[in-house]
Amino acid sequence: MADTQRTFSIIKPDAVAKGATGEILKRIEESGLRIIALKRVQLSAQQAEGFYAVHKARPFYSELVQFMTSGPVVMAVLEGENAIARWRELMGPTNSNEAPAGTIRGDLGTDIEQNAVHGSDAPETARVEIAYFFNATEIQAAVEALP
Ligand code: CMP
């Protein structure tokens, strides 16, 4: 049976600032993933701290929060079969310096921090991350393409 999943994505401030929002959304849609919620926002420090709370003890935490609040981000909920793994494949590895050409981070990221995009790593994380930024009325389940 097809495993329809939802995942959470962020186009980070570096990618938004360089005008790559359209290119990234285009890659998402061309991959067959459906964008079922979308918004562009300036995160507050409190929102970024909460979102990355799992990394609180890491040495890069405060710099990460600073980066994520340095300009607007574009957040989207993506839906499709195996959406979590497919979005991670499109993004490429976390460190943009190690990401192959053809992946979003390889083509549009700069380093391990300024890596253009975020994606959930597992179904439970996806649920938590989606609920952190979107309420139910902002998410419209995709209308499947008619035959
Ligand atoms: P993301 O997928 O959003 O999840 C956590 C983020 O922390 C990651 O992408 C990077 O932007 C950042 N990050 C992870 N490791 C490091 C690191 N060693 N130094 C700086 N930033 C990091």
PDB file of C-alpha atoms and ligand atoms in Angstrom:
ATOM      1  CA  MET A   1       0.000   0.000   0.000  1.00  0.00           C
ATOM      2  CA  ALA A   2       1.261   3.474  -0.825  1.00  0.00           C
ATOM      3  CA  ASP A   3       2.657   5.272   2.206  1.00  0.00           C
ATOM      4  CA  THR A   4       1.397   8.842   1.851  1.00  0.00           C
ATOM      5  CA  GLN A   5       3.377  11.038   4.201  1.00  0.00           C
ATOM      6  CA  ARG A   6       3.681  14.684   5.100  1.00  0.00           C
ATOM      7  CA  THR A   7       6.948  16.419   5.803  1.00  0.00           C
ATOM      8  CA  PHE A   8       7.971  19.880   6.873  1.00  0.00           C
ATOM      9  CA  SER A   9      10.329  22.071   4.873  1.00  0.00           C
ATOM     10  CA  ILE A  10      11.977  25.429   5.420  1.00  0.00           C
ATOM     11  CA  ILE A  11      13.675  27.523   2.767  1.00  0.00           C
ATOM     12  CA  LYS A  12      16.233  29.185   5.038  1.00  0.00           C
ATOM     13  CA  PRO A  13      17.244  32.886   5.121  1.00  0.00           C
ATOM     14  CA  ASP A  14      20.326  32.346   2.914  1.00  0.00           C
ATOM     15  CA  ALA A  15      18.267  30.834   0.097  1.00  0.00           C
ATOM     16  CA  VAL A  16      15.422  33.358   0.427  1.00  0.00           C
ATOM     17  CA  ALA A  17      17.940  36.243   0.397  1.00  0.00           C
ATOM     18  CA  LYS A  18      19.588  35.012  -2.798  1.00  0.00           C
ATOM     19  CA  GLY A  19      16.247  34.780  -4.585  1.00  0.00           C
ATOM     20  CA  ALA A  20      16.181  30.973  -4.722  1.00  0.00           C
ATOM     21  CA  THR A  21      12.648  30.517  -3.312  1.00  0.00           C
ATOM     22  CA  GLY A  22      11.090  29.965  -6.740  1.00  0.00           C
ATOM     23  CA  GLU A  23      13.837  27.566  -7.859  1.00  0.00           C
ATOM     24  CA  ILE A  24      13.401  25.431  -4.727  1.00  0.00           C
ATOM     25  CA  LEU A  25       9.593  25.366  -4.934  1.00  0.00           C
ATOM     26  CA  LYS A  26       9.951  24.413  -8.615  1.00  0.00           C
ATOM     27  CA  ARG A  27      12.211  21.479  -7.730  1.00  0.00           C
ATOM     28  CA  ILE A  28       9.698  20.339  -5.111  1.00  0.00           C
ATOM     29  CA  GLU A  29       6.788  20.422  -7.559  1.00  0.00           C
ATOM     30  CA  GLU A  30       8.767  18.852 -10.410  1.00  0.00           C
ATOM     31  CA  SER A  31       9.677  15.965  -8.103  1.00  0.00           C
ATOM     32  CA  GLY A  32       5.976  15.201  -7.721  1.00  0.00           C
ATOM     33  CA  LEU A  33       5.743  16.265  -4.083  1.00  0.00           C
ATOM     34  CA  ARG A  34       2.653  18.374  -3.417  1.00  0.00           C
ATOM     35  CA  ILE A  35       2.829  21.693  -1.545  1.00  0.00           C
ATOM     36  CA  ILE A  36      -0.230  21.602   0.742  1.00  0.00           C
ATOM     37  CA  ALA A  37       0.615  24.630   2.925  1.00  0.00           C
ATOM     38  CA  LEU A  38       2.985  27.548   2.405  1.00  0.00           C
ATOM     39  CA  LYS A  39       4.019  30.757   4.146  1.00  0.00           C
ATOM     40  CA  ARG A  40       6.829  33.319   4.258  1.00  0.00           C
ATOM     41  CA  VAL A  41       7.654  34.612   7.743  1.00  0.00           C
ATOM     42  CA  GLN A  42      10.311  36.327   9.812  1.00  0.00           C
ATOM     43  CA  LEU A  43      10.984  33.961  12.736  1.00  0.00           C
ATOM     44  CA  SER A  44      11.341  35.440  16.220  1.00  0.00           C
ATOM     45  CA  ALA A  45      14.280  34.292  18.376  1.00  0.00           C
ATOM     46  CA  GLN A  46      11.771  32.496  20.588  1.00  0.00           C
ATOM     47  CA  GLN A  47      10.293  30.569  17.645  1.00  0.00           C
ATOM     48  CA  ALA A  48      13.726  29.574  16.311  1.00  0.00           C
ATOM     49  CA  GLU A  49      14.935  28.546  19.783  1.00  0.00           C
ATOM     50  CA  GLY A  50      11.876  26.387  20.285  1.00  0.00           C
ATOM     51  CA  PHE A  51      12.094  24.815  16.858  1.00  0.00           C
ATOM     52  CA  TYR A  52      15.754  23.854  17.359  1.00  0.00           C
ATOM     53  CA  ALA A  53      15.427  23.041  21.092  1.00  0.00           C
ATOM     54  CA  VAL A  54      16.776  19.539  20.420  1.00  0.00           C
ATOM     55  CA  HIS A  55      20.121  21.166  19.502  1.00  0.00           C
ATOM     56  CA  LYS A  56      20.220  23.420  22.590  1.00  0.00           C
ATOM     57  CA  ALA A  57      23.353  21.786  24.040  1.00  0.00           C
ATOM     58  CA  ARG A  58      25.285  21.968  20.743  1.00  0.00           C
ATOM     59  CA  PRO A  59      28.045  24.564  20.338  1.00  0.00           C
ATOM     60  CA  PHE A  60      26.422  25.907  17.160  1.00  0.00           C
ATOM     61  CA  TYR A  61      22.975  26.482  18.727  1.00  0.00           C
ATOM     62  CA  SER A  62      23.099  30.255  19.301  1.00  0.00           C
ATOM     63  CA  GLU A  63      24.687  30.873  15.902  1.00  0.00           C
ATOM     64  CA  LEU A  64      22.008  28.705  14.299  1.00  0.00           C
ATOM     65  CA  VAL A  65      19.236  30.702  15.992  1.00  0.00           C
ATOM     66  CA  GLN A  66      20.895  33.918  14.860  1.00  0.00           C
ATOM     67  CA  PHE A  67      21.123  32.657  11.291  1.00  0.00           C
ATOM     68  CA  MET A  68      17.518  31.437  11.199  1.00  0.00           C
ATOM     69  CA  THR A  69      16.292  34.859  12.387  1.00  0.00           C
ATOM     70  CA  SER A  70      18.590  36.858  10.070  1.00  0.00           C
ATOM     71  CA  GLY A  71      15.866  37.247   7.443  1.00  0.00           C
ATOM     72  CA  PRO A  72      12.577  35.778   6.262  1.00  0.00           C
ATOM     73  CA  VAL A  73      12.109  32.061   5.666  1.00  0.00           C
ATOM     74  CA  VAL A  74       9.550  30.210   3.546  1.00  0.00           C
ATOM     75  CA  MET A  75       7.931  27.222   5.225  1.00  0.00           C
ATOM     76  CA  ALA A  76       5.906  24.533   3.496  1.00  0.00           C
ATOM     77  CA  VAL A  77       4.162  21.269   4.248  1.00  0.00           C
ATOM     78  CA  LEU A  78       4.874  18.684   1.547  1.00  0.00           C
ATOM     79  CA  GLU A  79       2.775  15.607   0.870  1.00  0.00           C
ATOM     80  CA  GLY A  80       3.336  12.482  -1.194  1.00  0.00           C
ATOM     81  CA  GLU A  81       4.392   8.858  -1.114  1.00  0.00           C
ATOM     82  CA  ASN A  82       7.477   8.564   1.114  1.00  0.00           C
ATOM     83  CA  ALA A  83       7.610  12.372   1.259  1.00  0.00           C
ATOM     84  CA  ILE A  84      10.135  12.435   4.127  1.00  0.00           C
ATOM     85  CA  ALA A  85      12.838  10.424   2.323  1.00  0.00           C
ATOM     86  CA  ARG A  86      12.098  12.068  -1.036  1.00  0.00           C
ATOM     87  CA  TRP A  87      12.492  15.585   0.360  1.00  0.00           C
ATOM     88  CA  ARG A  88      15.730  14.566   2.112  1.00  0.00           C
ATOM     89  CA  GLU A  89      17.048  13.199  -1.162  1.00  0.00           C
ATOM     90  CA  LEU A  90      16.206  16.429  -2.998  1.00  0.00           C
ATOM     91  CA  MET A  91      17.959  18.462  -0.260  1.00  0.00           C
ATOM     92  CA  GLY A  92      21.152  16.380  -0.132  1.00  0.00           C
ATOM     93  CA  PRO A  93      23.426  15.970   2.907  1.00  0.00           C
ATOM     94  CA  THR A  94      23.365  18.568   5.728  1.00  0.00           C
ATOM     95  CA  ASN A  95      26.788  19.982   4.887  1.00  0.00           C
ATOM     96  CA  SER A  96      26.497  21.887   1.611  1.00  0.00           C
ATOM     97  CA  ASN A  97      30.229  21.373   1.031  1.00  0.00           C
ATOM     98  CA  GLU A  98      29.625  17.625   0.898  1.00  0.00           C
ATOM     99  CA  ALA A  99      26.354  17.769  -1.035  1.00  0.00           C
ATOM    100  CA  PRO A 100      26.552  16.622  -4.667  1.00  0.00           C
ATOM    101  CA  ALA A 101      25.654  18.866  -7.590  1.00  0.00           C
ATOM    102  CA  GLY A 102      22.028  18.409  -8.473  1.00  0.00           C
ATOM    103  CA  THR A 103      20.898  18.486  -4.834  1.00  0.00           C
ATOM    104  CA  ILE A 104      19.467  21.715  -3.406  1.00  0.00           C
ATOM    105  CA  ARG A 105      22.197  22.034  -0.785  1.00  0.00           C
ATOM    106  CA  GLY A 106      24.899  21.192  -3.326  1.00  0.00           C
ATOM    107  CA  ASP A 107      23.638  23.781  -5.798  1.00  0.00           C
ATOM    108  CA  LEU A 108      22.343  26.525  -3.497  1.00  0.00           C
ATOM    109  CA  GLY A 109      23.841  26.088  -0.004  1.00  0.00           C
ATOM    110  CA  THR A 110      27.122  27.482   1.326  1.00  0.00           C
ATOM    111  CA  ASP A 111      28.296  25.347   4.272  1.00  0.00           C
ATOM    112  CA  ILE A 112      27.007  23.203   7.153  1.00  0.00           C
ATOM    113  CA  GLU A 113      25.021  26.063   8.712  1.00  0.00           C
ATOM    114  CA  GLN A 114      23.893  28.063   5.690  1.00  0.00           C
ATOM    115  CA  ASN A 115      22.530  25.018   3.926  1.00  0.00           C
ATOM    116  CA  ALA A 116      19.521  26.525   2.127  1.00  0.00           C
ATOM    117  CA  VAL A 117      16.805  24.174   3.372  1.00  0.00           C
ATOM    118  CA  HIS A 118      15.498  22.123   6.283  1.00  0.00           C
ATOM    119  CA  GLY A 119      13.528  18.886   6.221  1.00  0.00           C
ATOM    120  CA  SER A 120      12.041  16.599   8.857  1.00  0.00           C
ATOM    121  CA  ASP A 121      14.010  13.422   9.557  1.00  0.00           C
ATOM    122  CA  ALA A 122      11.181  11.069  10.622  1.00  0.00           C
ATOM    123  CA  PRO A 123       7.351  10.854  10.749  1.00  0.00           C
ATOM    124  CA  GLU A 124       7.104  11.884  14.411  1.00  0.00           C
ATOM    125  CA  THR A 125       9.456  14.837  13.886  1.00  0.00           C
ATOM    126  CA  ALA A 126       7.397  15.849  10.849  1.00  0.00           C
ATOM    127  CA  ARG A 127       4.189  15.841  12.915  1.00  0.00           C
ATOM    128  CA  VAL A 128       5.758  17.966  15.639  1.00  0.00           C
ATOM    129  CA  GLU A 129       7.414  20.403  13.225  1.00  0.00           C
ATOM    130  CA  ILE A 130       4.283  20.869  11.092  1.00  0.00           C
ATOM    131  CA  ALA A 131       2.161  21.510  14.193  1.00  0.00           C
ATOM    132  CA  TYR A 132       4.754  23.989  15.494  1.00  0.00           C
ATOM    133  CA  PHE A 133       4.167  26.347  12.561  1.00  0.00           C
ATOM    134  CA  PHE A 134       0.853  25.452  10.884  1.00  0.00           C
ATOM    135  CA  ASN A 135      -2.636  25.015  12.279  1.00  0.00           C
ATOM    136  CA  ALA A 136      -5.100  22.591  10.743  1.00  0.00           C
ATOM    137  CA  THR A 137      -7.025  25.230   8.781  1.00  0.00           C
ATOM    138  CA  GLU A 138      -3.830  26.351   7.021  1.00  0.00           C
ATOM    139  CA  ILE A 139      -3.242  22.866   5.600  1.00  0.00           C
ATOM    140  CA  GLN A 140      -5.372  21.780   2.673  1.00  0.00           C
ATOM    141  CA  ALA A 141      -4.964  18.131   1.741  1.00  0.00           C
ATOM    142  CA  ALA A 142      -3.938  17.795  -1.879  1.00  0.00           C
ATOM    143  CA  VAL A 143      -6.559  17.169  -4.519  1.00  0.00           C
ATOM    144  CA  GLU A 144      -5.254  14.126  -6.345  1.00  0.00           C
ATOM    145  CA  ALA A 145      -4.799  14.589 -10.066  1.00  0.00           C
ATOM    146  CA  LEU A 146      -7.782  13.274 -11.993  1.00  0.00           C
ATOM    147  CA  PRO A 147      -7.120  10.523 -14.524  1.00  0.00           C
TER     148      PRO A 147
HETATM  149  P1  CMP B   1      18.811  21.489   9.743  1.00  0.00           P
HETATM  150  O1  CMP B   1      18.439  20.358   8.853  1.00  0.00           O
HETATM  151  O2  CMP B   1      17.915  22.666   9.753  1.00  0.00           O
HETATM  152  O3  CMP B   1      18.972  20.951  11.255  1.00  0.00           O
HETATM  153  C1  CMP B   1      19.809  21.558  12.191  1.00  0.00           C
HETATM  154  C2  CMP B   1      20.675  22.615  11.586  1.00  0.00           C
HETATM  155  O4  CMP B   1      21.801  22.971  12.350  1.00  0.00           O
HETATM  156  C3  CMP B   1      21.274  22.100  10.297  1.00  0.00           C
HETATM  157  O5  CMP B   1      20.286  21.992   9.330  1.00  0.00           O
HETATM  158  C4  CMP B   1      22.368  23.122  10.049  1.00  0.00           C
HETATM  159  O6  CMP B   1      21.856  24.315   9.469  1.00  0.00           O
HETATM  160  C5  CMP B   1      22.819  23.409  11.474  1.00  0.00           C
HETATM  161  N1  CMP B   1      24.024  22.671  11.824  1.00  0.00           N
HETATM  162  C6  CMP B   1      24.168  21.356  11.963  1.00  0.00           C
HETATM  163  N2  CMP B   1      25.427  21.041  12.324  1.00  0.00           N
HETATM  164  C7  CMP B   1      26.094  22.210  12.408  1.00  0.00           C
HETATM  165  C8  CMP B   1      27.423  22.561  12.741  1.00  0.00           C
HETATM  166  N3  CMP B   1      28.338  21.643  13.057  1.00  0.00           N
HETATM  167  N4  CMP B   1      27.761  23.863  12.732  1.00  0.00           N
HETATM  168  C9  CMP B   1      26.828  24.816  12.418  1.00  0.00           C
HETATM  169  N5  CMP B   1      25.535  24.523  12.100  1.00  0.00           N
HETATM  170  C10 CMP B   1      25.185  23.247  12.094  1.00  0.00           C
END
